[in-house]
Each structure stands twice: as structure tokens, then as C-alpha cells.
Tab-separated table of C-alpha atoms in Angstrom:
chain	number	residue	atom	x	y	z
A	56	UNK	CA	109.158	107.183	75.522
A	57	UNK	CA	107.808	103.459	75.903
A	58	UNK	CA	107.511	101.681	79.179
A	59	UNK	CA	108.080	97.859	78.784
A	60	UNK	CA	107.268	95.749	81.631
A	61	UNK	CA	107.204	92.398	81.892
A	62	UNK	CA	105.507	89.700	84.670
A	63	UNK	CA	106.860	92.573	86.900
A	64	UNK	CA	104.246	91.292	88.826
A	65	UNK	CA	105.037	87.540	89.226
A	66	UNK	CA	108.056	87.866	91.359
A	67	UNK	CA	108.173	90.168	94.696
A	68	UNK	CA	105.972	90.585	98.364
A	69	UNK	CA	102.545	92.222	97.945
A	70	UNK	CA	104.387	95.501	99.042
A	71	UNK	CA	106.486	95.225	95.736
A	72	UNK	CA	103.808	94.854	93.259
A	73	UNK	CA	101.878	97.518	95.018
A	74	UNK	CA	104.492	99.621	94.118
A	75	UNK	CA	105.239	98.618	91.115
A	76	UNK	CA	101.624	99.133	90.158
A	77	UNK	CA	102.202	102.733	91.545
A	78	UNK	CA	104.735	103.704	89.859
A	79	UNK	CA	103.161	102.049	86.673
A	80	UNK	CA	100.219	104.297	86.939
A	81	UNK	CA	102.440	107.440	87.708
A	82	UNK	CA	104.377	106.808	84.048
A	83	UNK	CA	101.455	106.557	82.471
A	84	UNK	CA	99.676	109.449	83.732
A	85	UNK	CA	103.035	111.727	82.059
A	86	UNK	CA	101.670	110.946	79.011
A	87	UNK	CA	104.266	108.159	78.267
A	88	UNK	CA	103.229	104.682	77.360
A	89	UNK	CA	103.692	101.551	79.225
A	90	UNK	CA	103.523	98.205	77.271
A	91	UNK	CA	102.360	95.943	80.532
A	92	UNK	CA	102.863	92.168	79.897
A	93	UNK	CA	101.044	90.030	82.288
A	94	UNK	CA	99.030	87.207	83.486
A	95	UNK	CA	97.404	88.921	85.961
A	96	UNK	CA	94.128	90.052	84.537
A	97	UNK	CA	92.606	92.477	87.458
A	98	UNK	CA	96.095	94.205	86.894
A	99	UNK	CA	95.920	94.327	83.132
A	100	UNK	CA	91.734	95.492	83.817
A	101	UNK	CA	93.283	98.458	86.818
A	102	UNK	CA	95.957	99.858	84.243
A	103	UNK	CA	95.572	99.371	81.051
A	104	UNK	CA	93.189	100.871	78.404
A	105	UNK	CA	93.990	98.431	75.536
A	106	UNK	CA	94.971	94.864	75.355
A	107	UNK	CA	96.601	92.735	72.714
A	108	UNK	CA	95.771	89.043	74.117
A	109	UNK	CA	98.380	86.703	72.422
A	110	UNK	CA	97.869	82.711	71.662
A	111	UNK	CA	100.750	80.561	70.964
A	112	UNK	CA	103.055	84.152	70.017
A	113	UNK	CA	99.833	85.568	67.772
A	114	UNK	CA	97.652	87.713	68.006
A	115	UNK	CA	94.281	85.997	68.869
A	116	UNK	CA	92.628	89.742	69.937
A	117	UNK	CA	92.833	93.402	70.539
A	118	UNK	CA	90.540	95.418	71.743
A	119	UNK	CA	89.013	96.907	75.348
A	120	UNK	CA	90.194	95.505	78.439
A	121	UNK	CA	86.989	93.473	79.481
A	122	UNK	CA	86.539	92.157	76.137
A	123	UNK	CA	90.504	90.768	76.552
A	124	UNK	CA	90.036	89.271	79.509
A	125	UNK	CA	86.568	87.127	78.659
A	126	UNK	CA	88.039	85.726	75.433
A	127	UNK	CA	91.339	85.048	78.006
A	128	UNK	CA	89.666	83.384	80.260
A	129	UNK	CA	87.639	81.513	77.639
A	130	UNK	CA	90.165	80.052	76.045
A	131	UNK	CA	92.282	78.905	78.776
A	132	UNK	CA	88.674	77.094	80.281
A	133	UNK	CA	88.386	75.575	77.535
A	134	UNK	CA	91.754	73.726	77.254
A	135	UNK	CA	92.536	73.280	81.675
A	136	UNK	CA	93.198	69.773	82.599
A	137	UNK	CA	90.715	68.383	84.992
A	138	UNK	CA	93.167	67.043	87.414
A	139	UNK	CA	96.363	68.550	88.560
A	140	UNK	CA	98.983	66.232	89.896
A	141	UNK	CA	99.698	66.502	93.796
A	142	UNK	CA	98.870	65.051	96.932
A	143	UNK	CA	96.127	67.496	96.696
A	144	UNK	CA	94.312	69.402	93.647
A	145	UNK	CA	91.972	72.531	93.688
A	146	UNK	CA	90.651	72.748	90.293
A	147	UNK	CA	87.291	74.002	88.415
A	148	UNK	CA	87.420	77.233	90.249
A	149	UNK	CA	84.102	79.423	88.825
A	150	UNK	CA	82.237	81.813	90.288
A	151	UNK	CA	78.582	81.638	89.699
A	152	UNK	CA	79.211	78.825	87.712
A	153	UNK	CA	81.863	80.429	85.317
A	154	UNK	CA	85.505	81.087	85.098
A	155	UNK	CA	84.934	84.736	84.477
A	156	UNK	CA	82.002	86.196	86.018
A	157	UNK	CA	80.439	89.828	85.761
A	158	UNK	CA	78.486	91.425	89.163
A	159	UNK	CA	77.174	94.763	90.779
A	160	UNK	CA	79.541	95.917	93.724
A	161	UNK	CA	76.915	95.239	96.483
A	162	UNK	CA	75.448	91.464	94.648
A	163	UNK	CA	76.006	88.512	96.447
A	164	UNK	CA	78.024	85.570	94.784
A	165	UNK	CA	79.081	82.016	95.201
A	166	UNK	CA	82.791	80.308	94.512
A	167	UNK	CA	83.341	76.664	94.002
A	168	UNK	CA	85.523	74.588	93.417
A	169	UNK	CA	86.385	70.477	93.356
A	170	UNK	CA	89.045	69.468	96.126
A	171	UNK	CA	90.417	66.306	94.640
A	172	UNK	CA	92.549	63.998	97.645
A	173	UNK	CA	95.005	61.541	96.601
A	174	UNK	CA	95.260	60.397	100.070
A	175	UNK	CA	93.595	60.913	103.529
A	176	UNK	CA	94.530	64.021	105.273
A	177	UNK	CA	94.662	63.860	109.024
A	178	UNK	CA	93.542	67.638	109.561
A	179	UNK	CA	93.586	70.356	107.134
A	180	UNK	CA	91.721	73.612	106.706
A	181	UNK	CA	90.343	75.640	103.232
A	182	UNK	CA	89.959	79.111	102.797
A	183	UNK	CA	88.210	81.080	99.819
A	184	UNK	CA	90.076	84.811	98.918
A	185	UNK	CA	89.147	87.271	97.196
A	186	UNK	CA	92.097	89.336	96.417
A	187	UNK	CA	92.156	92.822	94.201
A	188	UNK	CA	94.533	93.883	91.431
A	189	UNK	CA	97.222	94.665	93.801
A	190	UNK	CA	97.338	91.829	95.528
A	191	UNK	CA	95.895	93.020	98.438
A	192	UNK	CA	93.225	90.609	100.351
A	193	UNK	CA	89.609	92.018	100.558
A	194	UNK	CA	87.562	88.932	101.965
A	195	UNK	CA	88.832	85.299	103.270
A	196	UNK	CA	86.599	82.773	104.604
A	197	UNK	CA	87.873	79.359	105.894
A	198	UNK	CA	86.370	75.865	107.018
A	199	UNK	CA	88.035	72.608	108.597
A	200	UNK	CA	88.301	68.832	107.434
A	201	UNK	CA	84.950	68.308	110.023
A	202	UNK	CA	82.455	69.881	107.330
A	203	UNK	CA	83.531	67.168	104.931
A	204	UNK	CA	81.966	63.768	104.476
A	205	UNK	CA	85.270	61.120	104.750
A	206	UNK	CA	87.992	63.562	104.581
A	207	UNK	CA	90.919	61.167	105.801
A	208	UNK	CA	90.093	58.937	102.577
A	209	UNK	CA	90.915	59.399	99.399
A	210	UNK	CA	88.329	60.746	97.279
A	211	UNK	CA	86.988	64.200	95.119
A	212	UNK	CA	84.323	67.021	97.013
A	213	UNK	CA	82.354	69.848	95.209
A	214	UNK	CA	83.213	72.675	97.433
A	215	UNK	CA	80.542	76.162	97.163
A	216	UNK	CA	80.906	79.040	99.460
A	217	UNK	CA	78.123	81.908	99.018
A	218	UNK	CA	79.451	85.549	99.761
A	219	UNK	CA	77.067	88.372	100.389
A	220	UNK	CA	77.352	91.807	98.761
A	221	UNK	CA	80.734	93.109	99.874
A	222	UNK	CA	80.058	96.166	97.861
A	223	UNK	CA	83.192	96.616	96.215
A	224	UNK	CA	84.279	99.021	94.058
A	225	UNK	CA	84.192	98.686	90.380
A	226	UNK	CA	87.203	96.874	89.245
A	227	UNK	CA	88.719	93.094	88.559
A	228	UNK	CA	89.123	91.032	91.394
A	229	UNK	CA	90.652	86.949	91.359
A	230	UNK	CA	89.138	84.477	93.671
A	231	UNK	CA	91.140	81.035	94.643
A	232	UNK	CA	91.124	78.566	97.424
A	233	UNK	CA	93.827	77.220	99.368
A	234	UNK	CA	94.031	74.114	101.644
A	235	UNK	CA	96.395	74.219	104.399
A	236	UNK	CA	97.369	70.418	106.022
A	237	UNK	CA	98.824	70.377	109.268
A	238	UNK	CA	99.886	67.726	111.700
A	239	UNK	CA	99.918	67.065	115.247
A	240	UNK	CA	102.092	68.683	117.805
A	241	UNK	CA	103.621	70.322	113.822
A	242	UNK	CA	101.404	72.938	112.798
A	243	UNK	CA	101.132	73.611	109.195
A	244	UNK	CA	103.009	71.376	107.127
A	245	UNK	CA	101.664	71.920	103.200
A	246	UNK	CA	100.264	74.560	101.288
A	247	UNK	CA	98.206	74.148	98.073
A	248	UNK	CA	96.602	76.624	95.738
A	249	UNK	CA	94.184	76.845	92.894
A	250	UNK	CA	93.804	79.031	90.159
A	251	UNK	CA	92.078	81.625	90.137
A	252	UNK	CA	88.692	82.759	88.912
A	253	UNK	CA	87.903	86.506	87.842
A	254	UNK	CA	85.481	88.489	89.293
A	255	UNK	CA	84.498	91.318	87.404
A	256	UNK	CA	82.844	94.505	89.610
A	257	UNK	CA	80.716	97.054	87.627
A	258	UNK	CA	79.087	100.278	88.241
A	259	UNK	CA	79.618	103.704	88.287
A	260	UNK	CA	83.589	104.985	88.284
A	261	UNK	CA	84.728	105.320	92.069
A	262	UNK	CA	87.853	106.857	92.802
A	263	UNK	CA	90.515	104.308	94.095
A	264	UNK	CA	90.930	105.682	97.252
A	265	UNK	CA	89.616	102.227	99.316
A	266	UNK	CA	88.209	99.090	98.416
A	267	UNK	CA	84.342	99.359	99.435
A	268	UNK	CA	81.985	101.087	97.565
A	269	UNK	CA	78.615	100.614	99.382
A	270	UNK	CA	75.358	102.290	98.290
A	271	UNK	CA	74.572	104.773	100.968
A	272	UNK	CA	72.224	107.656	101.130
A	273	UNK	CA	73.294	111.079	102.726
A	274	UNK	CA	71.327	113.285	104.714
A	275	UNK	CA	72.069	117.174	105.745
A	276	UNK	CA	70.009	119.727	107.674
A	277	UNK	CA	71.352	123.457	108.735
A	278	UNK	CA	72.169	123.266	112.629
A	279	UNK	CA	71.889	127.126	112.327
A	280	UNK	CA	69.425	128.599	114.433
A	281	UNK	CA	66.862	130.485	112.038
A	282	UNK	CA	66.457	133.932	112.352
């Protein structure tokens, strides 16, 4: 009578987890109940309706799914190392400033992040996702080493990218950057990822039938002729 998944998610292609997530959601909707472990927090927001958040193997909280996730996401803020080791680092990912951040589906937002070089790159490029509880890819956006001031040195950058509304429906969705270093005559040679920072969509329900939930108004009129 008890479902009990765990980091289902973490292994698997994005058509795996999609279906995992499907079937997930078809258990529960049986009445049965599915005990979802995970690190994925716009997963845990899309299918679950309570959330036991555990610290060190106790229980720091239980409660509502949003509530879970902020006290998640402030706790792990509060004790990520500044630096990551690596040729290259993408850390201090925030939107609007914060790790966990809370807008309408159609208000604009920025993501940054601090792109830390070890050495000088010869070419690279850096893209900004944002990416829904599936794993699916709603928005990337990408620039090349040229908009940097000394990229082939070694050195840190503050990195901002401003999105406008993409009027998405309500829901949990993770941003993160990756930098992708190529080579001459080689293509891409390296691939390097941040974390991730949570974007959290609210508004009115919307059924989850697409990803876009723009505000629209509707119009009718008879085409009837009138008698």
C-alpha cells in the first residue's frame, strides 16, 4: 500500500524521469501513497503534498511543500563553500539575489552567478537554463568568452542575465549555468555545471497540460446572421 522511491530521479535520460514522474503521479492518484525521497525540489513541489525535510538523519521540518523547500534551500546557503575545486567553478547561483526565489508566471527575473577561472580558457561559451520538474528545458540563453573582460587569464566574473516574463505556469522550476570550453579544430572539450537555484512560479492552478501560462484575454461574437 506504500510507494517508496528513492533518488529515482538522479540516475536515467530526461525520458526516464519523465516517466518515472508519470507513473509516480498515476500511483498516487489510486489512492495509494508514495514516500518520494529526493533532492530535486521542483519534483518534490510537482508531486508531493507533504514533506519531511531531514538534516544530518533528523527531522529538521515537516510541513507544506513550499515551506520545505525555503528552509531547504536556506540551510544548504547557508553552509555552500564559496569555491568549488576545478579548472572552472560556477558558484553563488541566486535568482533575484537569492537561492530560492518566489515570482508571478509572466514577471521578469535575473540569474547570476560568479564564474571563477583557475586558468585562461582559449574559447568557451555559458548558457543560463531554466529547466522544470521533469527535467525538461523551458528557456536557455548563451554568451561567448568575447563579452568578458580578460577571459584567457585567470581570474573570478559576476555573471547576471535578465529574463523577461516567460509566463510560466505555476510550479517549481531550477535555474543553473553551464560553461562549455572548446578548442581549435576539437570542438567541445569540457563541460562544467553549477548548482542550481529554485524558482518558484505562483498564481492561479493551471492544468499541466504545457509549460506557458500567459495572461490572455478572449473575445467571442455570434457569426450567426440575426433574424
Amino acid at each position: 500500500e506504500i510507494l517508496l522511491v528513492d533518488e529515482v530521479l538522479a540516475v536515467g535520460d530526461s525520458a526516464f524521469q519523465k516517466k518515472c514522474m508519470g507513473q509516480m503521479g498515476k500511483v498516487a492518484e489510486q489512492g495509494r501513497t508514495v514516500l518520494f525521497v529526493s533532492h530535486n525540489m521542483a519534483a518534490v513541489r510537482a508531486l508531493c503534498t507533504r514533506v519531511l525535510y531531514l538534516e544530518q538523519g533528523r527531522l529538521a521540518f515537516i510541513g507544506e511543500p513550499a515551506q520545505a523547500i525555503r528552509h531547504y534551500h536556506h540551510s544548504t546557503a547557508e553552509t555552500a563553500p564559496a569555491f568549488t575545486t576545478g579548472e572552472v567553478s560556477l558558484t553563488d547561483v541566486r535568482i533575484n539575489g537569492r537561492a530560492y526565489a518566489t515570482i508571478s508566471p509572466g514577471e521578469p527575473f535575473e540569474a547570476s552567478c560568479r564564474l571563477h577561472l583557475r586558468s585562461g580558457l582559449p574559447a568557451f561559451n555559458l548558457y543560463c537554463s531554466v529547466q522544470d520538474g521533469a527535467g525538461e528545458r523551458v528557456a536557455t540563453v548563451g554568451i561567448d568568452h568575447r563579452r568578458f573582460e580578460n577571459p584567457h587569464r585567470p581570474g573570478s566574473h559576476k555573471v547576471a542575465v535578465r529574463f523577461p516574463g516567460l509566463w510560466l505556469r505555476t510550479g517549481v522550476y531550477s535555474v543553473f549555468f553551464k560553461l562549455l570550453m572548446s578548442a581549435v579544430g576539437k570542438g567541445v572539450v569540457s563541460r562544467f555545471l553549477s548548482d542550481n537555484a529554485m524558482l518558484d512560479v505562483l498564481g492561479p492552478h493551471t492544468p499541466h497540460v504545457c509549460q506557458l501560462h500567459p495572461q490572455v484575454e478572449w473575445r467571442t461574437e455570434s457569426c450567426e446572421p440575426r433574424s
